[in-house]
Amino acid sequence: MSEVTMPQLGETVTEGTITKWFKQVGEQVAVDEVLFEVSTDKVDSEVPSPEAGYLAEIKVPEGETVDVGTVLAVLSDAPPDGSAPAGDTAEAEPEPAGDTAEAEPEPAPAEEPEPAAPAPAPAPAPAPAPATKPSGDGLLLSPVVRRLVNEHQIDPSQVEGTGPGGRITRSDVQKAIENGTARTGEPTPATPSDTAPAAASAPAPAAAAPSRAAPRPLVRTGERDVSVPLNNIRKRTGEHMVMSKATSPHVLTAVEVDFESVERMRRAHGAEWKAQEGYSLTYLPFIARALVDAIRDFPHVNASVGEGELIVHDYVNLGIAVDIDFEGLLAPVLRDAETKRLRAIAREIVDLANRTRSKQLSPDDLAGGTITITNPGQYGTMMQFPIINQPQVAILSTDGISRKPVVVTDEHGDESIAIHSVGVLALAWDHRAFDGAYVAAFLDRVREVIQTRDWEAEL
């Protein structure tokens, strides 16, 4: 007999939720065969079996959250008596798989999952809203923290978080419960859309977010509607994006870039590159390389907002948004990008994308980013306004590149019309960190690197 325990999936991860068992009691499992899926506050991961054998017992059913090191299951060398699947394994509706995606990644970071709440029962008229409501809607809470908050009617805005970035941990909530502080008398809603509309006469909370001023009408499924449950990534993304918009004064600045020098390299070396590397030479690594170079001259773009301060990083941990078969986006981090040249950057982007889609990321792969690139341009977009991945201060959108007529000037100063590959780079940025002139100069530097670098030597 051997025990399977909850693995340590990241330096800051202390617990996880079992979202799916891929084997049932009595079934045989091979070493390194995927045994279960676990969800943390950052990522869903498929965990392989540490040994070969038979699944003799499942101690933690689907949907339960436990600490790292907790015994989840027991493996045996021989099939257990009556090897039919035991009835104590909870069946869960499978989450949409995200194993296939587009050739190039594209973004929007994500954060913690939270359990789906049941639809509210129909009522003849909305009940009057209380004068004071718990204000946890804009906070990032893990599933176990939100459950404790609901069970003990704790107002999370009154709980001091001791986790990374001030995040509220389970011990923080338990301390509040023991001290009898931060009680509300009303459970925290799982999502903003689950709250019933407030009566017009009820006063709004003093620190309410703008989205709470006008409650969203509830929508009920009809005969011609289809209910599609939001998966964990969708929920985490929505929660994080709402928080980001409420935190940062978002501004968008965009420039048009002539990619003809990059296009010449792709045409000249594309076939050889694919034969050597096994994947196509896209525009993305060129853009990433130029972005990293430009940061040397404009370091405040590569920063995070702290408590009344801008923390400027002397390294570039580049988040690369990856699409998971249109089911969600994650932004794994390419670390120390300032130390890498074009080929190394391209290889790591492909590796991160592949591991994201095969659920081989750990929470640490998603942590510590200093600036992010999102890549919708593969679908021919004109310009996208992305949302900042907090606590970063900027995210770059690489939009569609197409053949267009441009004015070119020869060595004698004479102008003519030529057909070049042209696209838009759009940067969403935090106005707390700097002003428009700084961003415009930064993007101009990125454009200059793309248009003038000797990419032949780089390859």
Short mmCIF file of C-alpha atoms in Angstrom, two decimals:
data_model
loop_
_atom_site.label_atom_id
_atom_site.label_comp_id
_atom_site.label_asym_id
_atom_site.label_seq_id
_atom_site.Cartn_x
_atom_site.Cartn_y
_atom_site.Cartn_z
CA MET A 1 0.00 0.00 0.00
CA SER A 2 1.15 3.55 -0.72
CA GLU A 3 -0.47 6.93 -0.12
CA VAL A 4 -1.08 9.71 -2.64
CA THR A 5 -0.89 13.16 -1.04
CA MET A 6 -1.82 16.69 -2.10
CA PRO A 7 1.34 17.95 -3.84
CA GLN A 8 3.08 21.28 -3.25
CA LEU A 9 2.17 22.95 -6.54
CA GLY A 10 3.91 26.27 -5.87
CA GLU A 11 5.93 28.12 -3.28
CA THR A 12 2.94 30.12 -2.05
CA VAL A 13 0.30 27.40 -2.45
CA THR A 14 -0.90 25.82 0.82
CA GLU A 15 -4.09 24.07 -0.32
CA GLY A 16 -5.94 22.79 -3.36
CA THR A 17 -9.38 21.63 -4.48
CA ILE A 18 -9.85 18.22 -6.10
CA THR A 19 -11.84 18.97 -9.23
CA LYS A 20 -11.73 15.57 -10.94
CA TRP A 21 -10.59 11.98 -10.38
CA PHE A 22 -9.56 10.32 -13.64
CA LYS A 23 -9.61 6.84 -12.05
CA GLN A 24 -12.17 5.16 -9.83
CA VAL A 25 -11.63 2.70 -7.00
CA GLY A 26 -10.54 -0.68 -8.32
CA GLU A 27 -9.05 0.65 -11.56
CA GLN A 28 -5.42 0.13 -12.47
CA VAL A 29 -3.14 3.14 -12.86
CA ALA A 30 0.33 3.34 -14.40
CA VAL A 31 3.19 5.40 -13.06
CA ASP A 32 2.99 9.00 -14.39
CA GLU A 33 -0.54 8.39 -15.70
CA VAL A 34 -2.83 11.31 -14.89
CA LEU A 35 -4.66 10.42 -11.67
CA PHE A 36 -6.53 13.56 -10.62
CA GLU A 37 -6.95 17.26 -11.33
CA VAL A 38 -6.42 19.87 -8.63
CA SER A 39 -7.44 23.54 -8.68
CA THR A 40 -5.53 26.18 -6.73
CA ASP A 41 -6.11 29.91 -6.56
CA LYS A 42 -3.95 30.32 -9.67
CA VAL A 43 -4.20 27.34 -12.01
CA ASP A 44 -5.76 23.93 -12.64
CA SER A 45 -3.19 21.13 -12.89
CA GLU A 46 -3.39 17.47 -13.83
CA VAL A 47 -1.37 15.39 -11.36
CA PRO A 48 0.19 12.08 -12.42
CA SER A 49 0.31 8.99 -10.24
CA PRO A 50 3.62 8.68 -8.34
CA GLU A 51 3.50 4.88 -8.57
CA ALA A 52 1.87 2.08 -10.52
CA GLY A 53 -0.86 -0.02 -8.90
CA TYR A 54 -4.58 -0.13 -8.25
CA LEU A 55 -6.67 2.67 -6.77
CA ALA A 56 -7.73 1.07 -3.49
CA GLU A 57 -9.35 4.07 -1.79
CA ILE A 58 -10.27 7.69 -2.50
CA LYS A 59 -10.11 9.66 0.74
CA VAL A 60 -10.90 13.14 -0.65
CA PRO A 61 -13.87 13.37 -3.06
CA GLU A 62 -14.24 15.85 -5.90
CA GLY A 63 -15.02 19.37 -4.81
CA GLU A 64 -13.26 19.16 -1.44
CA THR A 65 -10.42 21.55 -0.52
CA VAL A 66 -7.54 20.24 1.59
CA ASP A 67 -4.07 21.32 2.71
CA VAL A 68 -0.83 20.39 0.98
CA GLY A 69 0.33 17.00 2.30
CA THR A 70 -3.17 15.66 2.98
CA VAL A 71 -3.63 12.00 2.00
CA LEU A 72 -5.92 11.94 -1.04
CA ALA A 73 -5.95 8.28 -2.00
CA VAL A 74 -4.37 4.88 -1.40
CA LEU A 75 -2.73 2.69 -4.05
CA SER A 76 -2.35 -1.07 -3.69
CA ASP A 77 -0.26 -3.66 -5.53
CA ALA A 78 -3.28 -5.89 -6.22
CA PRO A 79 -6.91 -5.14 -7.12
CA PRO A 80 -9.04 -4.54 -4.02
CA ASP A 81 -11.82 -7.02 -3.19
CA GLY A 82 -14.88 -6.28 -5.27
CA SER A 83 -13.09 -3.96 -7.63
CA ALA A 84 -16.24 -2.17 -8.73
CA PRO A 85 -15.93 1.59 -8.23
CA ALA A 86 -16.76 2.61 -4.68
CA GLY A 87 -19.80 4.74 -4.11
CA ASP A 88 -17.93 7.39 -2.12
CA THR A 89 -16.41 9.00 -5.19
CA ALA A 90 -18.37 12.07 -6.14
CA GLU A 91 -19.27 12.45 -9.75
CA ALA A 92 -18.64 15.95 -11.05
CA GLU A 93 -19.69 17.51 -14.27
CA PRO A 94 -16.46 17.61 -16.31
CA GLU A 95 -15.01 21.00 -17.02
CA PRO A 96 -14.57 21.84 -20.70
CA ALA A 97 -11.17 20.60 -21.78
CA GLY A 98 -8.63 23.09 -23.01
CA ASP A 99 -6.06 20.83 -24.60
CA THR A 100 -6.00 22.38 -28.04
CA ALA A 101 -5.54 25.97 -29.03
CA GLU A 102 -4.23 28.28 -31.67
CA ALA A 103 -0.65 28.30 -32.93
CA GLU A 104 0.22 31.46 -31.06
CA PRO A 105 -0.77 32.39 -27.51
CA GLU A 106 -2.96 35.32 -26.56
CA PRO A 107 -3.98 36.72 -23.12
CA ALA A 108 -5.64 38.04 -20.09
CA PRO A 109 -4.45 36.81 -16.80
CA ALA A 110 -6.58 34.98 -14.42
CA GLU A 111 -6.92 34.50 -10.76
CA GLU A 112 -8.73 32.43 -8.23
CA PRO A 113 -11.64 30.08 -8.91
CA GLU A 114 -14.79 30.21 -6.85
CA PRO A 115 -17.62 27.71 -6.65
CA ALA A 116 -20.60 28.30 -8.86
CA ALA A 117 -23.62 29.52 -6.98
CA PRO A 118 -27.14 28.15 -7.63
CA ALA A 119 -29.53 30.36 -9.52
CA PRO A 120 -31.80 32.34 -7.18
CA ALA A 121 -35.40 31.21 -6.87
CA PRO A 122 -37.97 33.40 -8.63
CA ALA A 123 -39.63 35.96 -6.40
CA PRO A 124 -42.61 38.21 -7.01
CA ALA A 125 -40.61 41.29 -6.07
CA PRO A 126 -37.03 42.00 -4.96
CA ALA A 127 -36.58 42.30 -1.22
CA PRO A 128 -35.36 45.64 0.14
CA ALA A 129 -31.57 45.75 0.35
CA PRO A 130 -30.02 46.22 3.80
CA ALA A 131 -28.20 49.43 4.56
CA THR A 132 -24.90 47.59 4.93
CA LYS A 133 -23.70 44.66 2.83
CA PRO A 134 -20.49 42.68 2.91
CA SER A 135 -18.06 44.15 0.43
CA GLY A 136 -16.14 41.11 -0.78
CA ASP A 137 -17.14 41.35 -4.45
CA GLY A 138 -13.92 43.04 -5.58
CA LEU A 139 -11.60 40.84 -3.50
CA LEU A 140 -9.70 37.79 -4.74
CA LEU A 141 -10.69 34.88 -2.50
CA SER A 142 -9.77 31.22 -2.86
CA PRO A 143 -12.61 28.65 -2.74
CA VAL A 144 -11.88 27.62 0.85
CA VAL A 145 -11.63 31.24 2.03
CA ARG A 146 -14.94 32.16 0.37
CA ARG A 147 -16.63 29.12 1.93
CA LEU A 148 -15.46 30.13 5.41
CA VAL A 149 -16.56 33.72 4.78
CA ASN A 150 -20.04 32.55 3.80
CA GLU A 151 -20.42 30.01 6.60
CA HIS A 152 -19.42 32.43 9.34
CA GLN A 153 -20.89 35.58 7.77
CA ILE A 154 -17.58 37.43 7.69
CA ASP A 155 -17.08 40.73 5.85
CA PRO A 156 -13.79 40.09 3.98
CA SER A 157 -13.14 43.81 3.53
CA GLN A 158 -12.68 43.96 7.33
CA VAL A 159 -10.14 41.10 7.39
CA GLU A 160 -6.44 41.96 7.21
CA GLY A 161 -4.76 39.73 4.61
CA THR A 162 -1.32 38.32 5.36
CA GLY A 163 -0.87 36.39 2.12
CA PRO A 164 1.12 37.46 -0.97
CA GLY A 165 0.06 40.92 -2.10
CA GLY A 166 -2.20 41.28 0.95
CA ARG A 167 -4.37 38.35 -0.11
CA ILE A 168 -6.70 36.94 2.56
CA THR A 169 -5.71 33.42 3.64
CA ARG A 170 -7.69 30.79 5.51
CA SER A 171 -5.77 31.53 8.72
CA ASP A 172 -6.71 35.22 8.40
CA VAL A 173 -10.41 34.32 8.28
CA GLN A 174 -10.08 31.82 11.13
CA LYS A 175 -8.40 34.49 13.24
CA ALA A 176 -11.30 36.86 12.53
CA ILE A 177 -13.76 34.12 13.50
CA GLU A 178 -11.95 33.45 16.78
CA ASN A 179 -11.77 37.16 17.62
CA GLY A 180 -15.43 37.70 16.74
CA THR A 181 -14.52 40.55 14.37
CA ALA A 182 -15.67 41.44 10.85
CA ARG A 183 -19.09 39.78 11.21
CA THR A 184 -21.83 40.96 8.87
CA GLY A 185 -24.97 38.91 9.49
CA GLU A 186 -25.17 38.18 5.76
CA PRO A 187 -23.09 35.76 3.64
CA THR A 188 -20.79 37.06 0.92
CA PRO A 189 -22.19 36.46 -2.59
CA ALA A 190 -20.19 34.09 -4.76
CA THR A 191 -20.22 36.44 -7.74
CA PRO A 192 -21.52 39.97 -8.38
CA SER A 193 -24.23 38.61 -10.67
CA ASP A 194 -25.70 36.48 -7.87
CA THR A 195 -26.84 39.43 -5.79
CA ALA A 196 -30.50 40.40 -5.99
CA PRO A 197 -31.27 43.93 -7.19
CA ALA A 198 -31.36 46.40 -4.31
CA ALA A 199 -34.45 48.49 -3.63
CA ALA A 200 -34.24 51.98 -5.02
CA SER A 201 -34.55 53.53 -1.57
CA ALA A 202 -31.63 51.60 -0.03
CA PRO A 203 -28.50 53.71 0.45
CA ALA A 204 -25.39 52.46 -1.38
CA PRO A 205 -22.27 51.50 0.62
CA ALA A 206 -19.82 54.37 0.95
CA ALA A 207 -16.95 52.51 -0.75
CA ALA A 208 -19.01 50.67 -3.36
CA ALA A 209 -17.37 50.03 -6.73
CA PRO A 210 -18.93 51.79 -9.73
CA SER A 211 -20.34 48.50 -11.00
CA ARG A 212 -22.40 48.15 -7.80
CA ALA A 213 -24.22 51.44 -8.30
CA ALA A 214 -26.55 49.93 -10.89
CA PRO A 215 -27.21 46.24 -10.08
CA ARG A 216 -27.18 43.97 -13.09
CA PRO A 217 -30.64 42.55 -13.90
CA LEU A 218 -30.98 38.84 -13.34
CA VAL A 219 -31.42 36.73 -16.48
CA ARG A 220 -33.33 33.48 -16.34
CA THR A 221 -33.11 30.61 -18.77
CA GLY A 222 -36.07 30.16 -21.10
CA GLU A 223 -37.18 27.45 -23.49
CA ARG A 224 -34.94 28.72 -26.29
CA ASP A 225 -31.90 29.43 -24.11
CA VAL A 226 -28.98 27.18 -23.26
CA SER A 227 -27.29 27.39 -19.87
CA VAL A 228 -23.48 27.10 -20.13
CA PRO A 229 -21.85 27.01 -16.68
CA LEU A 230 -18.80 29.24 -16.33
CA ASN A 231 -15.65 27.19 -15.80
CA ASN A 232 -13.05 28.07 -13.19
CA ILE A 233 -10.87 30.07 -15.58
CA ARG A 234 -13.84 32.15 -16.75
CA LYS A 235 -14.76 32.95 -13.15
CA ARG A 236 -11.21 33.79 -12.14
CA THR A 237 -10.70 35.93 -15.22
CA GLY A 238 -13.88 37.89 -14.62
CA GLU A 239 -13.06 38.50 -10.97
CA HIS A 240 -9.52 39.62 -11.73
CA MET A 241 -10.53 41.88 -14.62
CA VAL A 242 -13.20 43.65 -12.57
CA MET A 243 -10.65 44.20 -9.81
CA SER A 244 -8.06 45.51 -12.28
CA LYS A 245 -10.45 48.01 -13.86
CA ALA A 246 -11.45 49.25 -10.39
CA THR A 247 -7.79 49.55 -9.35
CA SER A 248 -5.95 51.14 -12.28
CA PRO A 249 -6.88 54.21 -14.33
CA HIS A 250 -6.54 52.46 -17.69
CA VAL A 251 -5.26 54.34 -20.76
CA LEU A 252 -4.58 53.01 -24.27
CA THR A 253 -1.80 54.24 -26.58
CA ALA A 254 -1.16 52.64 -29.98
CA VAL A 255 1.41 52.97 -32.78
CA GLU A 256 1.57 51.62 -36.32
CA VAL A 257 4.69 49.58 -37.04
CA ASP A 258 6.32 48.61 -40.35
CA PHE A 259 7.29 44.94 -39.96
CA GLU A 260 8.87 44.59 -43.39
CA SER A 261 12.38 43.85 -42.05
CA VAL A 262 10.91 41.09 -39.88
CA GLU A 263 8.86 39.78 -42.79
CA ARG A 264 12.00 39.52 -44.94
CA MET A 265 13.65 37.38 -42.27
CA ARG A 266 10.58 35.16 -41.97
CA ARG A 267 10.46 34.61 -45.73
CA ALA A 268 14.20 33.94 -45.98
CA HIS A 269 14.56 31.68 -42.96
CA GLY A 270 11.05 30.38 -42.21
CA ALA A 271 11.45 26.95 -43.83
CA GLU A 272 14.86 26.32 -42.26
CA TRP A 273 13.59 27.50 -38.86
CA LYS A 274 10.60 25.15 -38.93
CA ALA A 275 12.80 22.23 -39.94
CA GLN A 276 15.17 22.92 -37.06
CA GLU A 277 12.73 23.94 -34.33
CA GLY A 278 9.55 22.10 -35.31
CA TYR A 279 7.28 25.18 -35.29
CA SER A 280 6.78 28.30 -37.41
CA LEU A 281 8.78 31.52 -37.04
CA THR A 282 6.07 34.01 -36.04
CA TYR A 283 6.15 37.73 -35.33
CA LEU A 284 5.72 37.25 -31.59
CA PRO A 285 9.34 36.54 -30.58
CA PHE A 286 10.52 39.55 -32.60
CA ILE A 287 8.03 41.79 -30.77
CA ALA A 288 8.98 40.30 -27.40
CA ARG A 289 12.69 40.87 -28.10
CA ALA A 290 12.06 44.51 -29.12
CA LEU A 291 9.88 45.08 -26.04
CA VAL A 292 12.62 43.84 -23.71
CA ASP A 293 15.22 46.06 -25.42
CA ALA A 294 13.02 49.15 -25.17
CA ILE A 295 12.49 48.56 -21.44
CA ARG A 296 16.19 49.32 -20.87
CA ASP A 297 15.51 52.92 -21.89
CA PHE A 298 12.05 53.13 -20.25
CA PRO A 299 12.25 50.99 -17.10
CA HIS A 300 9.09 52.34 -15.45
CA VAL A 301 6.99 50.37 -17.94
CA ASN A 302 8.39 47.22 -16.31
CA ALA A 303 7.10 47.92 -12.81
CA SER A 304 4.47 47.09 -10.21
CA VAL A 305 2.39 49.38 -8.02
CA GLY A 306 2.96 48.98 -4.29
CA GLU A 307 1.67 50.90 -1.28
CA GLY A 308 2.13 54.48 -2.43
CA GLU A 309 5.15 53.55 -4.53
CA LEU A 310 6.19 52.30 -7.97
CA ILE A 311 8.42 49.24 -7.71
CA VAL A 312 10.68 49.23 -10.78
CA HIS A 313 12.11 45.80 -11.61
CA ASP A 314 15.66 45.32 -12.90
CA TYR A 315 14.64 42.06 -14.59
CA VAL A 316 11.93 41.30 -17.16
CA ASN A 317 9.54 38.46 -16.33
CA LEU A 318 7.42 38.50 -19.46
CA GLY A 319 3.88 37.16 -19.22
CA ILE A 320 2.69 35.53 -22.46
CA ALA A 321 -1.08 35.09 -22.70
CA VAL A 322 -2.12 31.66 -23.96
CA ASP A 323 -5.57 30.76 -25.29
CA ILE A 324 -6.95 27.41 -24.10
CA ASP A 325 -9.22 26.35 -26.94
CA PHE A 326 -11.42 29.46 -26.39
CA GLU A 327 -12.29 28.21 -22.88
CA GLY A 328 -10.08 30.75 -21.14
CA LEU A 329 -6.71 32.48 -21.05
CA LEU A 330 -3.68 32.10 -18.80
CA ALA A 331 -0.48 34.15 -18.80
CA PRO A 332 2.53 31.98 -17.89
CA VAL A 333 5.77 33.83 -17.27
CA LEU A 334 8.95 33.79 -19.38
CA ARG A 335 11.52 34.60 -16.69
CA ASP A 336 14.59 36.84 -17.10
CA ALA A 337 13.71 37.64 -20.70
CA GLU A 338 16.35 40.39 -20.74
CA THR A 339 19.05 37.68 -20.73
CA LYS A 340 17.68 35.84 -23.79
CA ARG A 341 18.03 36.36 -27.52
CA LEU A 342 15.40 35.74 -30.21
CA ARG A 343 15.73 31.96 -30.57
CA ALA A 344 15.66 31.32 -26.82
CA ILE A 345 12.61 33.58 -26.42
CA ALA A 346 10.78 31.76 -29.23
CA ARG A 347 11.53 28.36 -27.70
CA GLU A 348 10.28 29.37 -24.26
CA ILE A 349 7.10 30.90 -25.66
CA VAL A 350 6.27 27.63 -27.43
CA ASP A 351 7.14 25.58 -24.32
CA LEU A 352 4.93 27.73 -22.08
CA ALA A 353 2.05 27.52 -24.57
CA ASN A 354 2.31 23.73 -24.83
CA ARG A 355 2.47 23.23 -21.06
CA THR A 356 -0.46 25.58 -20.54
CA ARG A 357 -2.70 23.67 -22.92
CA SER A 358 -1.70 20.30 -21.48
CA LYS A 359 -2.31 21.52 -17.88
CA GLN A 360 1.33 21.02 -16.95
CA LEU A 361 1.80 24.48 -15.40
CA SER A 362 2.41 25.00 -11.71
CA PRO A 363 1.13 28.12 -9.90
CA ASP A 364 4.73 29.40 -9.84
CA ASP A 365 4.69 29.46 -13.66
CA LEU A 366 1.98 32.13 -13.43
CA ALA A 367 3.56 34.19 -10.66
CA GLY A 368 6.03 37.07 -10.69
CA GLY A 369 5.28 38.60 -14.10
CA THR A 370 6.43 42.21 -14.57
CA ILE A 371 4.80 43.02 -17.94
CA THR A 372 2.50 41.02 -20.26
CA ILE A 373 1.98 40.52 -24.00
CA THR A 374 -1.39 39.49 -25.43
CA ASN A 375 -1.57 38.34 -29.04
CA PRO A 376 -4.99 38.60 -30.70
CA GLY A 377 -3.35 39.69 -33.97
CA GLN A 378 -3.29 36.16 -35.32
CA TYR A 379 -7.00 36.70 -36.05
CA GLY A 380 -6.41 39.95 -37.93
CA THR A 381 -7.55 42.37 -35.23
CA MET A 382 -7.12 46.10 -35.87
CA MET A 383 -6.66 47.21 -32.24
CA GLN A 384 -7.48 45.74 -28.85
CA PHE A 385 -7.71 47.46 -25.45
CA PRO A 386 -6.44 44.77 -23.01
CA ILE A 387 -6.87 44.92 -19.23
CA ILE A 388 -3.78 45.20 -17.05
CA ASN A 389 -2.57 42.13 -15.17
CA GLN A 390 -2.32 43.48 -11.60
CA PRO A 391 -0.07 44.63 -10.01
CA GLN A 392 1.75 45.28 -13.29
CA VAL A 393 1.40 48.68 -14.95
CA ALA A 394 1.30 47.74 -18.64
CA ILE A 395 0.14 45.07 -21.10
CA LEU A 396 0.99 45.10 -24.83
CA SER A 397 -1.50 43.93 -27.46
CA THR A 398 0.02 42.71 -30.73
CA ASP A 399 -2.65 43.23 -33.35
CA GLY A 400 -3.08 42.06 -36.94
CA ILE A 401 -0.23 42.48 -39.45
CA SER A 402 -1.21 42.79 -43.11
CA ARG A 403 0.19 43.97 -46.45
CA LYS A 404 -0.43 47.69 -47.01
CA PRO A 405 0.88 50.50 -49.23
CA VAL A 406 3.38 52.70 -47.39
CA VAL A 407 5.55 55.68 -48.28
CA VAL A 408 9.26 54.82 -48.35
CA THR A 409 12.23 57.16 -48.71
CA ASP A 410 15.44 56.12 -50.48
CA GLU A 411 19.00 57.18 -49.69
CA HIS A 412 18.56 60.32 -51.83
CA GLY A 413 15.46 61.44 -49.95
CA ASP A 414 13.11 60.53 -52.80
CA GLU A 415 9.72 59.09 -51.84
CA SER A 416 7.81 56.23 -53.45
CA ILE A 417 5.00 53.81 -52.67
CA ALA A 418 5.79 50.24 -51.62
CA ILE A 419 3.84 47.28 -50.20
CA HIS A 420 4.98 46.35 -46.70
CA SER A 421 3.74 44.28 -43.75
CA VAL A 422 2.19 46.75 -41.30
CA GLY A 423 0.53 46.24 -37.92
CA VAL A 424 -0.50 48.00 -34.70
CA LEU A 425 0.99 47.66 -31.23
CA ALA A 426 -1.37 48.90 -28.49
CA LEU A 427 -0.28 49.38 -24.88
CA ALA A 428 -2.79 49.56 -22.03
CA TRP A 429 -1.12 51.32 -19.12
CA ASP A 430 -1.71 52.56 -15.58
CA HIS A 431 -1.89 56.36 -15.37
CA ARG A 432 -0.70 56.24 -11.76
CA ALA A 433 2.73 55.07 -12.95
CA PHE A 434 3.52 57.64 -15.67
CA ASP A 435 2.00 59.91 -18.29
CA GLY A 436 1.25 59.68 -22.00
CA ALA A 437 4.50 61.22 -23.18
CA TYR A 438 6.51 58.48 -21.46
CA VAL A 439 4.38 55.76 -23.07
CA ALA A 440 4.52 57.35 -26.52
CA ALA A 441 8.31 57.53 -26.33
CA PHE A 442 8.49 53.92 -25.15
CA LEU A 443 6.33 52.62 -28.01
CA ASP A 444 8.35 54.68 -30.48
CA ARG A 445 11.47 52.93 -29.20
CA VAL A 446 9.82 49.50 -29.59
CA ARG A 447 8.88 50.44 -33.16
CA GLU A 448 12.44 51.65 -33.89
CA VAL A 449 13.93 48.35 -32.69
CA ILE A 450 11.53 46.30 -34.81
CA GLN A 451 12.12 48.37 -37.93
CA THR A 452 15.92 48.86 -37.73
CA ARG A 453 17.47 45.92 -35.83
CA ASP A 454 19.77 43.60 -37.79
CA TRP A 455 17.52 40.55 -37.47
CA GLU A 456 19.78 38.59 -39.83
CA ALA A 457 22.53 38.73 -37.23
CA GLU A 458 20.04 37.89 -34.48
CA LEU A 459 19.00 34.68 -36.27
#
